[in-house]
mmCIF file of N, CA and C in Angstrom:
data_model
loop_
_atom_site.group_PDB
_atom_site.id
_atom_site.type_symbol
_atom_site.label_atom_id
_atom_site.label_comp_id
_atom_site.label_asym_id
_atom_site.label_seq_id
_atom_site.Cartn_x
_atom_site.Cartn_y
_atom_site.Cartn_z
ATOM 1 N N UNK K 1 -8.470 59.161 50.391
ATOM 2 C CA UNK K 1 -9.829 59.205 50.876
ATOM 3 C C UNK K 1 -9.888 59.143 52.403
ATOM 4 N N UNK K 2 -8.899 58.610 53.041
ATOM 5 C CA UNK K 2 -8.888 58.520 54.496
ATOM 6 C C UNK K 2 -7.912 59.559 55.040
ATOM 7 N N UNK K 3 -8.316 60.816 54.987
ATOM 8 C CA UNK K 3 -7.455 61.903 55.430
ATOM 9 C C UNK K 3 -8.068 62.611 56.633
ATOM 10 N N UNK K 4 -7.290 63.476 57.235
ATOM 11 C CA UNK K 4 -7.783 64.249 58.377
ATOM 12 C C UNK K 4 -8.889 65.203 57.943
ATOM 13 N N UNK K 5 -8.786 65.739 56.744
ATOM 14 C CA UNK K 5 -9.834 66.632 56.225
ATOM 15 C C UNK K 5 -11.161 65.884 56.071
ATOM 16 N N UNK K 6 -11.095 64.675 55.543
ATOM 17 C CA UNK K 6 -12.292 63.853 55.409
ATOM 18 C C UNK K 6 -12.902 63.570 56.769
ATOM 19 N N UNK K 7 -12.057 63.297 57.749
ATOM 20 C CA UNK K 7 -12.532 63.018 59.102
ATOM 21 C C UNK K 7 -13.220 64.239 59.692
ATOM 22 N N UNK K 8 -12.624 65.411 59.514
ATOM 23 C CA UNK K 8 -13.207 66.633 60.069
ATOM 24 C C UNK K 8 -14.548 66.988 59.430
ATOM 25 N N UNK K 9 -14.762 66.592 58.206
ATOM 26 C CA UNK K 9 -16.032 66.869 57.536
ATOM 27 C C UNK K 9 -17.060 65.781 57.826
ATOM 28 N N UNK K 10 -16.623 64.536 57.851
ATOM 29 C CA UNK K 10 -17.552 63.425 57.985
ATOM 30 C C UNK K 10 -18.121 63.270 59.393
ATOM 31 N N UNK K 11 -17.332 63.526 60.432
ATOM 32 C CA UNK K 11 -17.805 63.333 61.809
ATOM 33 C C UNK K 11 -18.987 64.251 62.136
ATOM 34 N N UNK K 12 -18.889 65.573 61.908
ATOM 35 C CA UNK K 12 -20.071 66.407 62.210
ATOM 36 C C UNK K 12 -21.277 66.063 61.336
ATOM 37 N N UNK K 13 -21.023 65.742 60.074
ATOM 38 C CA UNK K 13 -22.125 65.352 59.198
ATOM 39 C C UNK K 13 -22.815 64.084 59.667
ATOM 40 N N UNK K 14 -22.029 63.123 60.123
ATOM 41 C CA UNK K 14 -22.585 61.872 60.636
ATOM 42 C C UNK K 14 -23.374 62.112 61.914
ATOM 43 N N UNK K 15 -22.835 62.940 62.797
ATOM 44 C CA UNK K 15 -23.535 63.247 64.050
ATOM 45 C C UNK K 15 -24.865 63.928 63.759
ATOM 46 N N UNK K 16 -24.867 64.900 62.861
ATOM 47 C CA UNK K 16 -26.105 65.607 62.541
ATOM 48 C C UNK K 16 -27.111 64.704 61.841
ATOM 49 N N UNK K 17 -26.656 63.861 60.944
ATOM 50 C CA UNK K 17 -27.570 62.981 60.214
ATOM 51 C C UNK K 17 -28.205 61.946 61.130
ATOM 52 N N UNK K 18 -27.416 61.353 62.016
ATOM 53 C CA UNK K 18 -27.946 60.323 62.908
ATOM 54 C C UNK K 18 -28.847 60.939 63.972
ATOM 55 N N UNK K 19 -28.447 62.075 64.536
ATOM 56 C CA UNK K 19 -29.242 62.677 65.604
ATOM 57 C C UNK K 19 -30.533 63.304 65.098
ATOM 58 N N UNK K 20 -30.608 63.642 63.817
ATOM 59 C CA UNK K 20 -31.837 64.226 63.277
ATOM 60 C C UNK K 20 -32.903 63.171 62.993
ATOM 61 N N UNK K 21 -32.521 61.923 63.015
ATOM 62 C CA UNK K 21 -33.477 60.851 62.770
ATOM 63 C C UNK K 21 -33.755 60.613 61.302
ATOM 64 N N UNK K 22 -32.899 61.105 60.446
ATOM 65 C CA UNK K 22 -33.092 60.916 59.014
ATOM 66 C C UNK K 22 -32.941 59.440 58.666
ATOM 67 N N UNK K 23 -33.653 59.035 57.656
ATOM 68 C CA UNK K 23 -33.600 57.632 57.241
ATOM 69 C C UNK K 23 -32.391 57.414 56.336
ATOM 70 N N UNK K 24 -31.221 57.570 56.903
ATOM 71 C CA UNK K 24 -29.969 57.382 56.174
ATOM 72 C C UNK K 24 -29.213 56.217 56.771
ATOM 73 N N UNK K 25 -28.471 55.535 55.961
ATOM 74 C CA UNK K 25 -27.631 54.465 56.478
ATOM 75 C C UNK K 25 -26.389 55.047 57.122
ATOM 76 N N UNK K 26 -26.213 54.822 58.384
ATOM 77 C CA UNK K 26 -25.044 55.364 59.072
ATOM 78 C C UNK K 26 -23.925 54.347 59.188
ATOM 79 N N UNK K 27 -24.130 53.151 58.673
ATOM 80 C CA UNK K 27 -23.134 52.097 58.815
ATOM 81 C C UNK K 27 -21.881 52.399 58.003
ATOM 82 N N UNK K 28 -22.066 52.787 56.758
ATOM 83 C CA UNK K 28 -20.929 53.075 55.888
ATOM 84 C C UNK K 28 -20.072 54.216 56.397
ATOM 85 N N UNK K 29 -20.685 55.367 56.733
ATOM 86 C CA UNK K 29 -19.872 56.461 57.278
ATOM 87 C C UNK K 29 -19.178 56.112 58.590
ATOM 88 N N UNK K 30 -19.783 55.265 59.427
ATOM 89 C CA UNK K 30 -19.117 54.881 60.682
ATOM 90 C C UNK K 30 -17.855 54.059 60.398
ATOM 91 N N UNK K 31 -17.933 53.182 59.426
ATOM 92 C CA UNK K 31 -16.763 52.395 59.049
ATOM 93 C C UNK K 31 -15.695 53.319 58.460
ATOM 94 N N UNK K 32 -16.117 54.273 57.629
ATOM 95 C CA UNK K 32 -15.169 55.202 57.020
ATOM 96 C C UNK K 32 -14.491 56.072 58.072
ATOM 97 N N UNK K 33 -15.235 56.518 59.071
ATOM 98 C CA UNK K 33 -14.659 57.316 60.155
ATOM 99 C C UNK K 33 -13.637 56.487 60.936
ATOM 100 N N UNK K 34 -13.942 55.223 61.183
ATOM 101 C CA UNK K 34 -13.003 54.362 61.900
ATOM 102 C C UNK K 34 -11.705 54.199 61.110
ATOM 103 N N UNK K 35 -11.802 54.040 59.798
ATOM 104 C CA UNK K 35 -10.605 53.896 58.970
ATOM 105 C C UNK K 35 -9.829 55.213 58.902
ATOM 106 N N UNK K 36 -10.543 56.341 58.873
ATOM 107 C CA UNK K 36 -9.864 57.638 58.884
ATOM 108 C C UNK K 36 -9.072 57.821 60.175
ATOM 109 N N UNK K 37 -9.653 57.424 61.309
ATOM 110 C CA UNK K 37 -8.932 57.504 62.582
ATOM 111 C C UNK K 37 -7.709 56.600 62.563
ATOM 112 N N UNK K 38 -7.858 55.411 62.014
ATOM 113 C CA UNK K 38 -6.720 54.489 61.947
ATOM 114 C C UNK K 38 -5.607 55.058 61.081
ATOM 115 N N UNK K 39 -5.969 55.656 59.958
ATOM 116 C CA UNK K 39 -4.971 56.266 59.074
ATOM 117 C C UNK K 39 -4.268 57.418 59.777
ATOM 118 N N UNK K 40 -5.042 58.254 60.467
ATOM 119 C CA UNK K 40 -4.470 59.404 61.156
ATOM 120 C C UNK K 40 -3.530 58.974 62.283
ATOM 121 N N UNK K 41 -3.944 57.996 63.073
ATOM 122 C CA UNK K 41 -3.127 57.560 64.198
ATOM 123 C C UNK K 41 -1.940 56.694 63.782
ATOM 124 N N UNK K 42 -2.028 56.052 62.616
ATOM 125 C CA UNK K 42 -0.911 55.218 62.167
ATOM 126 C C UNK K 42 0.300 56.045 61.763
ATOM 127 N N UNK K 43 0.098 57.308 61.493
ATOM 128 C CA UNK K 43 1.223 58.175 61.122
ATOM 129 C C UNK K 43 2.167 58.426 62.292
ATOM 130 N N UNK K 44 1.668 58.278 63.513
ATOM 131 C CA UNK K 44 2.471 58.580 64.691
ATOM 132 C C UNK K 44 3.291 57.392 65.184
ATOM 133 N N UNK K 45 3.112 56.221 64.601
ATOM 134 C CA UNK K 45 3.814 55.031 65.054
ATOM 135 C C UNK K 45 4.667 54.463 63.924
ATOM 136 N N UNK K 46 5.894 54.143 64.240
ATOM 137 C CA UNK K 46 6.784 53.557 63.247
ATOM 138 C C UNK K 46 6.393 52.117 62.918
ATOM 139 N N UNK K 47 5.640 51.498 63.799
ATOM 140 C CA UNK K 47 5.248 50.101 63.616
ATOM 141 C C UNK K 47 4.342 49.927 62.399
ATOM 142 N N UNK K 48 3.557 50.950 62.063
ATOM 143 C CA UNK K 48 2.589 50.827 60.984
ATOM 144 C C UNK K 48 3.042 51.479 59.686
ATOM 145 N N UNK K 49 4.328 51.657 59.496
ATOM 146 C CA UNK K 49 4.828 52.198 58.244
ATOM 147 C C UNK K 49 4.896 51.126 57.155
ATOM 148 N N UNK K 50 4.928 49.878 57.549
ATOM 149 C CA UNK K 50 4.925 48.759 56.605
ATOM 150 C C UNK K 50 3.496 48.536 56.111
ATOM 151 N N UNK K 51 3.353 48.278 54.820
ATOM 152 C CA UNK K 51 2.017 48.161 54.219
ATOM 153 C C UNK K 51 1.197 47.007 54.803
ATOM 154 N N UNK K 52 1.839 45.899 55.118
ATOM 155 C CA UNK K 52 1.121 44.755 55.685
ATOM 156 C C UNK K 52 0.538 45.073 57.052
ATOM 157 N N UNK K 53 1.326 45.733 57.885
ATOM 158 C CA UNK K 53 0.837 46.123 59.212
ATOM 159 C C UNK K 53 -0.270 47.159 59.107
ATOM 160 N N UNK K 54 -0.150 48.065 58.148
ATOM 161 C CA UNK K 54 -1.186 49.085 57.963
ATOM 162 C C UNK K 54 -2.506 48.438 57.538
ATOM 163 N N UNK K 55 -2.433 47.420 56.693
ATOM 164 C CA UNK K 55 -3.660 46.722 56.284
ATOM 165 C C UNK K 55 -4.302 45.986 57.457
ATOM 166 N N UNK K 56 -3.475 45.431 58.327
ATOM 167 C CA UNK K 56 -4.018 44.786 59.529
ATOM 168 C C UNK K 56 -4.726 45.810 60.411
ATOM 169 N N UNK K 57 -4.138 46.994 60.540
ATOM 170 C CA UNK K 57 -4.756 48.055 61.334
ATOM 171 C C UNK K 57 -6.069 48.501 60.712
ATOM 172 N N UNK K 58 -6.098 48.643 59.400
ATOM 173 C CA UNK K 58 -7.336 49.041 58.723
ATOM 174 C C UNK K 58 -8.406 47.968 58.852
ATOM 175 N N UNK K 59 -8.006 46.715 58.809
ATOM 176 C CA UNK K 59 -8.960 45.625 59.000
ATOM 177 C C UNK K 59 -9.565 45.669 60.397
ATOM 178 N N UNK K 60 -8.740 45.955 61.386
ATOM 179 C CA UNK K 60 -9.248 46.087 62.758
ATOM 180 C C UNK K 60 -10.162 47.299 62.877
ATOM 181 N N UNK K 61 -9.844 48.387 62.175
ATOM 182 C CA UNK K 61 -10.692 49.573 62.201
ATOM 183 C C UNK K 61 -12.040 49.305 61.547
ATOM 184 N N UNK K 62 -12.037 48.563 60.456
ATOM 185 C CA UNK K 62 -13.301 48.200 59.800
ATOM 186 C C UNK K 62 -14.140 47.324 60.729
ATOM 187 N N UNK K 63 -13.499 46.382 61.403
ATOM 188 C CA UNK K 63 -14.228 45.530 62.348
ATOM 189 C C UNK K 63 -14.826 46.365 63.469
ATOM 190 N N UNK K 64 -14.075 47.349 63.955
ATOM 191 C CA UNK K 64 -14.593 48.223 65.010
ATOM 192 C C UNK K 64 -15.759 49.064 64.500
ATOM 193 N N UNK K 65 -15.648 49.586 63.290
ATOM 194 C CA UNK K 65 -16.731 50.385 62.717
ATOM 195 C C UNK K 65 -17.993 49.585 62.497
ATOM 196 N N UNK K 66 -17.860 48.367 62.004
ATOM 197 C CA UNK K 66 -19.031 47.505 61.783
ATOM 198 C C UNK K 66 -19.662 47.115 63.115
ATOM 199 N N UNK K 67 -18.851 46.803 64.103
ATOM 200 C CA UNK K 67 -19.416 46.398 65.394
ATOM 201 C C UNK K 67 -20.104 47.567 66.082
ATOM 202 N N UNK K 68 -19.607 48.774 65.921
ATOM 203 C CA UNK K 68 -20.280 49.940 66.499
ATOM 204 C C UNK K 68 -21.568 50.239 65.741
ATOM 205 N N UNK K 69 -21.531 50.162 64.425
ATOM 206 C CA UNK K 69 -22.699 50.504 63.626
ATOM 207 C C UNK K 69 -23.862 49.558 63.867
ATOM 208 N N UNK K 70 -23.581 48.291 64.002
ATOM 209 C CA UNK K 70 -24.654 47.314 64.160
ATOM 210 C C UNK K 70 -24.844 46.854 65.596
ATOM 211 N N UNK K 71 -23.961 47.250 66.496
ATOM 212 C CA UNK K 71 -24.075 46.843 67.898
ATOM 213 C C UNK K 71 -23.777 45.374 68.121
ATOM 214 N N UNK K 72 -22.928 44.813 67.278
ATOM 215 C CA UNK K 72 -22.582 43.395 67.385
ATOM 216 C C UNK K 72 -21.068 43.225 67.336
ATOM 217 N N UNK K 73 -20.420 43.119 68.488
ATOM 218 C CA UNK K 73 -18.958 42.995 68.481
ATOM 219 C C UNK K 73 -18.454 41.744 67.786
ATOM 220 N N UNK K 74 -19.133 40.644 67.972
ATOM 221 C CA UNK K 74 -18.689 39.399 67.330
ATOM 222 C C UNK K 74 -18.903 39.483 65.821
ATOM 223 N N UNK K 75 -19.981 40.124 65.402
ATOM 224 C CA UNK K 75 -20.243 40.283 63.978
ATOM 225 C C UNK K 75 -19.169 41.118 63.301
ATOM 226 N N UNK K 76 -18.668 42.145 63.973
ATOM 227 C CA UNK K 76 -17.589 42.948 63.410
ATOM 228 C C UNK K 76 -16.319 42.153 63.234
ATOM 229 N N UNK K 77 -16.006 41.325 64.200
ATOM 230 C CA UNK K 77 -14.808 40.490 64.096
ATOM 231 C C UNK K 77 -14.954 39.469 62.982
ATOM 232 N N UNK K 78 -16.116 38.847 62.897
ATOM 233 C CA UNK K 78 -16.338 37.868 61.827
ATOM 234 C C UNK K 78 -16.323 38.522 60.466
ATOM 235 N N UNK K 79 -16.807 39.771 60.387
ATOM 236 C CA UNK K 79 -16.780 40.493 59.116
ATOM 237 C C UNK K 79 -15.364 40.753 58.654
ATOM 238 N N UNK K 80 -14.466 41.026 59.597
ATOM 239 C CA UNK K 80 -13.090 41.346 59.226
ATOM 240 C C UNK K 80 -12.285 40.109 58.806
ATOM 241 N N UNK K 81 -12.742 38.934 59.185
ATOM 242 C CA UNK K 81 -12.018 37.725 58.804
ATOM 243 C C UNK K 81 -12.262 37.464 57.346
#
């Protein structure tokens, strides 16, 4: 579910949905986009080939997505704990 294809489809859809002013929840797709980026970028580093490290990276990506979606950096960090 967190692939480059998903990222390429979800980013333009999210941009169009948010910029059109539609009454859609953009929080979920923002978190999903953050996790897709983390999955894509983790392939380039040997450090994240271990499952435990990859989960830590995904947790940080979810925290970043939540903090961007709601505009609360501390809330994103607390959500990831």
